[in-house]
C-alpha atoms as a PDB file:
ATOM      1  CA  UNK A   1     101.314 100.547  65.966  1.00  0.00           C
ATOM      2  CA  UNK A   2     101.781  98.939  69.580  1.00  0.00           C
ATOM      3  CA  UNK A   3     100.596 101.153  72.565  1.00  0.00           C
ATOM      4  CA  UNK A   4     101.061 100.918  76.563  1.00  0.00           C
ATOM      5  CA  UNK A   5      98.190 102.342  77.984  1.00  0.00           C
ATOM      6  CA  UNK A   6      99.286 101.692  81.616  1.00  0.00           C
ATOM      7  CA  UNK A   7     101.221 100.164  84.309  1.00  0.00           C
ATOM      8  CA  UNK A   8      99.820  98.518  87.199  1.00  0.00           C
ATOM      9  CA  UNK A   9     101.626  98.107  90.384  1.00  0.00           C
ATOM     10  CA  UNK A  10     100.939  95.289  92.838  1.00  0.00           C
ATOM     11  CA  UNK A  11     101.188  97.466  96.397  1.00  0.00           C
ATOM     12  CA  UNK A  12     100.861  96.190  99.863  1.00  0.00           C
ATOM     13  CA  UNK A  13      98.551  99.220 100.755  1.00  0.00           C
ATOM     14  CA  UNK A  14      96.625 100.643  97.519  1.00  0.00           C
ATOM     15  CA  UNK A  15      95.135 103.411  99.417  1.00  0.00           C
ATOM     16  CA  UNK A  16      98.468 104.466 100.775  1.00  0.00           C
ATOM     17  CA  UNK A  17     100.331 103.805  97.551  1.00  0.00           C
ATOM     18  CA  UNK A  18      97.387 105.829  95.742  1.00  0.00           C
ATOM     19  CA  UNK A  19      98.461 109.021  97.979  1.00  0.00           C
ATOM     20  CA  UNK A  20     102.019 108.422  97.375  1.00  0.00           C
ATOM     21  CA  UNK A  21     101.668 108.564  93.717  1.00  0.00           C
ATOM     22  CA  UNK A  22      99.208 111.268  93.346  1.00  0.00           C
ATOM     23  CA  UNK A  23     102.295 113.940  93.533  1.00  0.00           C
ATOM     24  CA  UNK A  24     103.465 112.401  90.016  1.00  0.00           C
ATOM     25  CA  UNK A  25     100.347 113.599  88.393  1.00  0.00           C
ATOM     26  CA  UNK A  26     100.444 110.323  86.303  1.00  0.00           C
ATOM     27  CA  UNK A  27      96.563 110.451  85.611  1.00  0.00           C
ATOM     28  CA  UNK A  28      95.393 106.819  84.227  1.00  0.00           C
ATOM     29  CA  UNK A  29      99.114 106.203  82.851  1.00  0.00           C
ATOM     30  CA  UNK A  30      99.800 104.388  86.528  1.00  0.00           C
ATOM     31  CA  UNK A  31      97.402 102.603  88.412  1.00  0.00           C
ATOM     32  CA  UNK A  32      98.068 100.191  92.146  1.00  0.00           C
ATOM     33  CA  UNK A  33      96.377  97.406  93.131  1.00  0.00           C
ATOM     34  CA  UNK A  34      96.037  95.840  96.097  1.00  0.00           C
ATOM     35  CA  UNK A  35      98.598  92.419  96.411  1.00  0.00           C
ATOM     36  CA  UNK A  36      96.539  89.607  95.729  1.00  0.00           C
ATOM     37  CA  UNK A  37      93.465  90.952  94.867  1.00  0.00           C
ATOM     38  CA  UNK A  38      93.705  89.683  91.169  1.00  0.00           C
ATOM     39  CA  UNK A  39      94.945  86.080  92.028  1.00  0.00           C
ATOM     40  CA  UNK A  40      93.848  85.135  95.423  1.00  0.00           C
ATOM     41  CA  UNK A  41      95.771  84.315  98.931  1.00  0.00           C
ATOM     42  CA  UNK A  42      98.709  82.804  96.903  1.00  0.00           C
ATOM     43  CA  UNK A  43      99.778  85.450  94.687  1.00  0.00           C
ATOM     44  CA  UNK A  44      99.488  87.854  97.874  1.00  0.00           C
ATOM     45  CA  UNK A  45     101.761  85.361  99.425  1.00  0.00           C
ATOM     46  CA  UNK A  46     104.231  85.577  96.394  1.00  0.00           C
ATOM     47  CA  UNK A  47     103.922  89.231  95.952  1.00  0.00           C
ATOM     48  CA  UNK A  48     105.316  89.759 100.066  1.00  0.00           C
ATOM     49  CA  UNK A  49     107.530  87.436  99.599  1.00  0.00           C
ATOM     50  CA  UNK A  50     109.703  89.313  97.124  1.00  0.00           C
ATOM     51  CA  UNK A  51     113.033  90.912  97.665  1.00  0.00           C
ATOM     52  CA  UNK A  52     115.562  92.861  96.490  1.00  0.00           C
ATOM     53  CA  UNK A  53     115.646  94.118  93.004  1.00  0.00           C
ATOM     54  CA  UNK A  54     112.355  93.742  90.993  1.00  0.00           C
ATOM     55  CA  UNK A  55     113.820  93.649  87.894  1.00  0.00           C
ATOM     56  CA  UNK A  56     112.583  97.076  86.430  1.00  0.00           C
ATOM     57  CA  UNK A  57     112.139 100.576  86.950  1.00  0.00           C
ATOM     58  CA  UNK A  58     110.192 103.441  86.151  1.00  0.00           C
ATOM     59  CA  UNK A  59     111.457 106.781  84.737  1.00  0.00           C
ATOM     60  CA  UNK A  60     109.396 110.170  84.900  1.00  0.00           C
ATOM     61  CA  UNK A  61     111.314 112.753  82.511  1.00  0.00           C
ATOM     62  CA  UNK A  62     110.058 116.469  83.146  1.00  0.00           C
ATOM     63  CA  UNK A  63     110.562 119.636  81.908  1.00  0.00           C
ATOM     64  CA  UNK A  64     113.182 121.341  84.009  1.00  0.00           C
ATOM     65  CA  UNK A  65     115.595 120.742  87.230  1.00  0.00           C
ATOM     66  CA  UNK A  66     112.991 122.285  89.465  1.00  0.00           C
ATOM     67  CA  UNK A  67     110.383 120.074  88.488  1.00  0.00           C
ATOM     68  CA  UNK A  68     112.914 117.192  89.129  1.00  0.00           C
ATOM     69  CA  UNK A  69     113.681 118.519  92.782  1.00  0.00           C
ATOM     70  CA  UNK A  70     109.852 118.855  93.444  1.00  0.00           C
ATOM     71  CA  UNK A  71     109.128 115.431  92.753  1.00  0.00           C
ATOM     72  CA  UNK A  72     112.002 113.551  94.598  1.00  0.00           C
ATOM     73  CA  UNK A  73     111.706 116.031  97.540  1.00  0.00           C
ATOM     74  CA  UNK A  74     108.138 115.321  97.563  1.00  0.00           C
ATOM     75  CA  UNK A  75     108.359 111.564  97.438  1.00  0.00           C
ATOM     76  CA  UNK A  76     111.054 111.393 100.248  1.00  0.00           C
ATOM     77  CA  UNK A  77     108.594 113.524 102.061  1.00  0.00           C
ATOM     78  CA  UNK A  78     106.078 110.396 101.426  1.00  0.00           C
ATOM     79  CA  UNK A  79     108.066 107.784 102.545  1.00  0.00           C
ATOM     80  CA  UNK A  80     110.428 107.152  99.585  1.00  0.00           C
ATOM     81  CA  UNK A  81     114.473 106.227 100.253  1.00  0.00           C
ATOM     82  CA  UNK A  82     116.980 108.029  98.467  1.00  0.00           C
ATOM     83  CA  UNK A  83     118.523 106.156  95.920  1.00  0.00           C
ATOM     84  CA  UNK A  84     120.670 108.429  94.158  1.00  0.00           C
ATOM     85  CA  UNK A  85     120.094 112.228  95.307  1.00  0.00           C
ATOM     86  CA  UNK A  86     119.214 114.639  92.706  1.00  0.00           C
ATOM     87  CA  UNK A  87     122.730 115.500  90.632  1.00  0.00           C
ATOM     88  CA  UNK A  88     123.806 117.175  87.354  1.00  0.00           C
ATOM     89  CA  UNK A  89     125.551 114.956  84.763  1.00  0.00           C
ATOM     90  CA  UNK A  90     126.531 115.841  81.264  1.00  0.00           C
ATOM     91  CA  UNK A  91     123.112 114.864  79.974  1.00  0.00           C
ATOM     92  CA  UNK A  92     120.624 116.995  82.396  1.00  0.00           C
ATOM     93  CA  UNK A  93     119.665 116.774  86.079  1.00  0.00           C
ATOM     94  CA  UNK A  94     118.094 113.377  87.674  1.00  0.00           C
ATOM     95  CA  UNK A  95     117.531 111.317  90.644  1.00  0.00           C
ATOM     96  CA  UNK A  96     115.998 108.412  91.935  1.00  0.00           C
ATOM     97  CA  UNK A  97     114.213 106.979  94.777  1.00  0.00           C
ATOM     98  CA  UNK A  98     112.501 103.571  95.960  1.00  0.00           C
ATOM     99  CA  UNK A  99     108.981 104.142  96.927  1.00  0.00           C
ATOM    100  CA  UNK A 100     107.438 102.443 100.100  1.00  0.00           C
ATOM    101  CA  UNK A 101     105.708  99.839  97.894  1.00  0.00           C
ATOM    102  CA  UNK A 102     109.207  99.128  96.517  1.00  0.00           C
ATOM    103  CA  UNK A 103     109.193 100.312  93.157  1.00  0.00           C
ATOM    104  CA  UNK A 104     112.357 101.835  91.699  1.00  0.00           C
ATOM    105  CA  UNK A 105     111.702 105.332  89.886  1.00  0.00           C
ATOM    106  CA  UNK A 106     114.047 107.887  88.294  1.00  0.00           C
ATOM    107  CA  UNK A 107     113.130 111.415  87.912  1.00  0.00           C
ATOM    108  CA  UNK A 108     115.476 113.260  84.983  1.00  0.00           C
ATOM    109  CA  UNK A 109     115.274 116.245  82.731  1.00  0.00           C
ATOM    110  CA  UNK A 110     117.861 117.293  80.075  1.00  0.00           C
ATOM    111  CA  UNK A 111     117.503 120.923  80.833  1.00  0.00           C
ATOM    112  CA  UNK A 112     120.249 122.445  82.901  1.00  0.00           C
ATOM    113  CA  UNK A 113     118.831 125.728  84.127  1.00  0.00           C
ATOM    114  CA  UNK A 114     114.878 126.384  85.074  1.00  0.00           C
ATOM    115  CA  UNK A 115     113.071 128.756  82.815  1.00  0.00           C
ATOM    116  CA  UNK A 116     110.044 128.714  85.003  1.00  0.00           C
ATOM    117  CA  UNK A 117     109.991 127.274  88.536  1.00  0.00           C
ATOM    118  CA  UNK A 118     106.159 126.605  88.630  1.00  0.00           C
ATOM    119  CA  UNK A 119     105.840 124.498  85.730  1.00  0.00           C
ATOM    120  CA  UNK A 120     105.821 120.720  86.917  1.00  0.00           C
ATOM    121  CA  UNK A 121     105.086 119.855  83.592  1.00  0.00           C
ATOM    122  CA  UNK A 122     105.503 115.651  82.978  1.00  0.00           C
ATOM    123  CA  UNK A 123     106.655 114.904  79.619  1.00  0.00           C
ATOM    124  CA  UNK A 124     107.396 110.669  79.302  1.00  0.00           C
ATOM    125  CA  UNK A 125     106.406 107.819  81.510  1.00  0.00           C
ATOM    126  CA  UNK A 126     109.203 105.079  80.600  1.00  0.00           C
ATOM    127  CA  UNK A 127     109.369 101.585  81.846  1.00  0.00           C
ATOM    128  CA  UNK A 128     112.428  99.768  81.269  1.00  0.00           C
ATOM    129  CA  UNK A 129     112.602  96.058  81.863  1.00  0.00           C
ATOM    130  CA  UNK A 130     115.967  94.294  83.430  1.00  0.00           C
ATOM    131  CA  UNK A 131     116.451  91.610  81.253  1.00  0.00           C
ATOM    132  CA  UNK A 132     118.584  88.151  81.211  1.00  0.00           C
ATOM    133  CA  UNK A 133     119.128  88.199  77.765  1.00  0.00           C
ATOM    134  CA  UNK A 134     118.550  91.204  75.370  1.00  0.00           C
ATOM    135  CA  UNK A 135     118.663  89.668  71.881  1.00  0.00           C
ATOM    136  CA  UNK A 136     116.282  87.170  73.048  1.00  0.00           C
ATOM    137  CA  UNK A 137     114.209  89.460  74.511  1.00  0.00           C
ATOM    138  CA  UNK A 138     113.993  91.948  71.744  1.00  0.00           C
ATOM    139  CA  UNK A 139     113.269  89.004  69.447  1.00  0.00           C
ATOM    140  CA  UNK A 140     110.189  87.861  71.534  1.00  0.00           C
ATOM    141  CA  UNK A 141     108.853  91.564  71.385  1.00  0.00           C
ATOM    142  CA  UNK A 142     109.326  92.091  67.819  1.00  0.00           C
ATOM    143  CA  UNK A 143     107.212  88.718  66.969  1.00  0.00           C
ATOM    144  CA  UNK A 144     105.079  90.334  69.334  1.00  0.00           C
ATOM    145  CA  UNK A 145     104.217  93.218  66.883  1.00  0.00           C
ATOM    146  CA  UNK A 146     106.351  95.855  68.628  1.00  0.00           C
ATOM    147  CA  UNK A 147     109.083  97.693  66.549  1.00  0.00           C
ATOM    148  CA  UNK A 148     112.698  98.905  67.432  1.00  0.00           C
ATOM    149  CA  UNK A 149     113.406 102.168  67.664  1.00  0.00           C
ATOM    150  CA  UNK A 150     117.379 101.912  69.076  1.00  0.00           C
ATOM    151  CA  UNK A 151     119.262  99.215  69.873  1.00  0.00           C
ATOM    152  CA  UNK A 152     122.804  99.099  71.238  1.00  0.00           C
ATOM    153  CA  UNK A 153     124.890  96.702  73.391  1.00  0.00           C
ATOM    154  CA  UNK A 154     122.583  95.714  75.890  1.00  0.00           C
ATOM    155  CA  UNK A 155     120.145  98.663  75.694  1.00  0.00           C
ATOM    156  CA  UNK A 156     117.108  98.386  73.470  1.00  0.00           C
ATOM    157  CA  UNK A 157     114.349 101.067  73.199  1.00  0.00           C
ATOM    158  CA  UNK A 158     110.875 100.811  70.823  1.00  0.00           C
ATOM    159  CA  UNK A 159     109.373 102.877  68.820  1.00  0.00           C
ATOM    160  CA  UNK A 160     105.862 103.988  70.385  1.00  0.00           C
ATOM    161  CA  UNK A 161     105.515 107.288  69.293  1.00  0.00           C
ATOM    162  CA  UNK A 162     101.568 107.699  70.392  1.00  0.00           C
ATOM    163  CA  UNK A 163     101.896 105.487  73.181  1.00  0.00           C
ATOM    164  CA  UNK A 164     101.200 107.149  76.668  1.00  0.00           C
ATOM    165  CA  UNK A 165     103.949 104.801  78.304  1.00  0.00           C
ATOM    166  CA  UNK A 166     107.459 104.545  76.640  1.00  0.00           C
ATOM    167  CA  UNK A 167     109.008 100.717  76.892  1.00  0.00           C
ATOM    168  CA  UNK A 168     112.882  99.677  76.755  1.00  0.00           C
ATOM    169  CA  UNK A 169     114.850  96.605  77.776  1.00  0.00           C
ATOM    170  CA  UNK A 170     118.380  96.971  79.517  1.00  0.00           C
ATOM    171  CA  UNK A 171     120.632  93.791  81.033  1.00  0.00           C
ATOM    172  CA  UNK A 172     119.019  93.618  84.514  1.00  0.00           C
ATOM    173  CA  UNK A 173     122.943  93.798  85.942  1.00  0.00           C
ATOM    174  CA  UNK A 174     123.058  97.267  84.148  1.00  0.00           C
ATOM    175  CA  UNK A 175     119.605  98.393  85.097  1.00  0.00           C
ATOM    176  CA  UNK A 176     120.183  97.555  88.521  1.00  0.00           C
ATOM    177  CA  UNK A 177     123.747  99.021  88.381  1.00  0.00           C
ATOM    178  CA  UNK A 178     121.954 102.259  87.005  1.00  0.00           C
ATOM    179  CA  UNK A 179     119.396 102.300  90.122  1.00  0.00           C
ATOM    180  CA  UNK A 180     121.838 101.698  92.524  1.00  0.00           C
ATOM    181  CA  UNK A 181     120.863  98.797  93.902  1.00  0.00           C
ATOM    182  CA  UNK A 182     121.878  95.084  93.743  1.00  0.00           C
ATOM    183  CA  UNK A 183     120.616  92.951  90.904  1.00  0.00           C
ATOM    184  CA  UNK A 184     119.416  90.224  93.245  1.00  0.00           C
ATOM    185  CA  UNK A 185     116.045  89.672  93.785  1.00  0.00           C
ATOM    186  CA  UNK A 186     112.885  86.967  94.610  1.00  0.00           C
ATOM    187  CA  UNK A 187     109.488  86.272  93.582  1.00  0.00           C
ATOM    188  CA  UNK A 188     107.200  88.330  91.535  1.00  0.00           C
ATOM    189  CA  UNK A 189     107.562  91.515  89.829  1.00  0.00           C
ATOM    190  CA  UNK A 190     104.725  92.972  91.049  1.00  0.00           C
ATOM    191  CA  UNK A 191     104.129  95.058  87.764  1.00  0.00           C
ATOM    192  CA  UNK A 192     101.257  94.175  85.185  1.00  0.00           C
ATOM    193  CA  UNK A 193     101.599  95.830  81.650  1.00  0.00           C
ATOM    194  CA  UNK A 194      98.444  96.933  80.010  1.00  0.00           C
ATOM    195  CA  UNK A 195      98.047  97.654  76.184  1.00  0.00           C
ATOM    196  CA  UNK A 196      96.851  96.536  72.656  1.00  0.00           C
ATOM    197  CA  UNK A 197      99.988  93.678  72.184  1.00  0.00           C
ATOM    198  CA  UNK A 198      98.192  91.274  73.761  1.00  0.00           C
ATOM    199  CA  UNK A 199      97.788  89.283  76.985  1.00  0.00           C
ATOM    200  CA  UNK A 200     101.249  87.080  77.389  1.00  0.00           C
ATOM    201  CA  UNK A 201     104.216  86.653  79.668  1.00  0.00           C
ATOM    202  CA  UNK A 202     107.876  87.760  78.452  1.00  0.00           C
ATOM    203  CA  UNK A 203     111.061  85.609  79.188  1.00  0.00           C
ATOM    204  CA  UNK A 204     111.529  87.446  81.827  1.00  0.00           C
ATOM    205  CA  UNK A 205     108.341  86.968  84.012  1.00  0.00           C
ATOM    206  CA  UNK A 206     106.701  90.269  83.078  1.00  0.00           C
ATOM    207  CA  UNK A 207     102.950  90.104  82.529  1.00  0.00           C
ATOM    208  CA  UNK A 208     101.049  91.627  79.611  1.00  0.00           C
ATOM    209  CA  UNK A 209      97.256  92.659  79.928  1.00  0.00           C
ATOM    210  CA  UNK A 210      94.740  93.309  77.179  1.00  0.00           C
ATOM    211  CA  UNK A 211      94.113  97.320  77.903  1.00  0.00           C
ATOM    212  CA  UNK A 212      89.996  97.590  79.164  1.00  0.00           C
ATOM    213  CA  UNK A 213      87.954 100.046  77.192  1.00  0.00           C
ATOM    214  CA  UNK A 214      87.735 103.384  78.750  1.00  0.00           C
ATOM    215  CA  UNK A 215      84.012 103.369  80.147  1.00  0.00           C
ATOM    216  CA  UNK A 216      81.571 106.341  78.645  1.00  0.00           C
ATOM    217  CA  UNK A 217      80.706 109.281  80.029  1.00  0.00           C
ATOM    218  CA  UNK A 218      77.289 109.850  81.273  1.00  0.00           C
END
């Protein structure tokens, strides 16, 4: 079954981004790359020209409300912009921020109360792609070996039970609204998805790469 091993974000300052994301403690699931490092000056110019919504969000599901507050507070202290303040809802507690590199993050929990305020457990990392045609994108991914887990309306969730990173599709406008930003945006997504599905670019321009083997320890 398909797995996604990591997400790589193109950022204007790799060292600063690594420092910023250290608080998220996502390990090898999240990587950063100096914008333009892989494809030269032309890619750097395109990435830096990116404006507005990049067409995706990254969501961290955590153990309890205290962890939501801790991660959001740490991100804001490190320079993130609050898009949706942490708040309770019918399904739990959550909030969203935009990192200094432009990526939009949601942090949420289904728990309503804390059971261990010191527990900073992170359960899942979910990548949601904002797509223009959900049906067409779903068909594309099924043809590339992914199995649909849930599908209703403008949302698709793929069945990736053993994958370090989960994947879903959402209408671009609906995803932007959920994130609290306008749907307009331009240029590069600034995102690479590494897994075992192969190397390709999907209908909305999201690039997939083949995961590199983990170096053997010596």
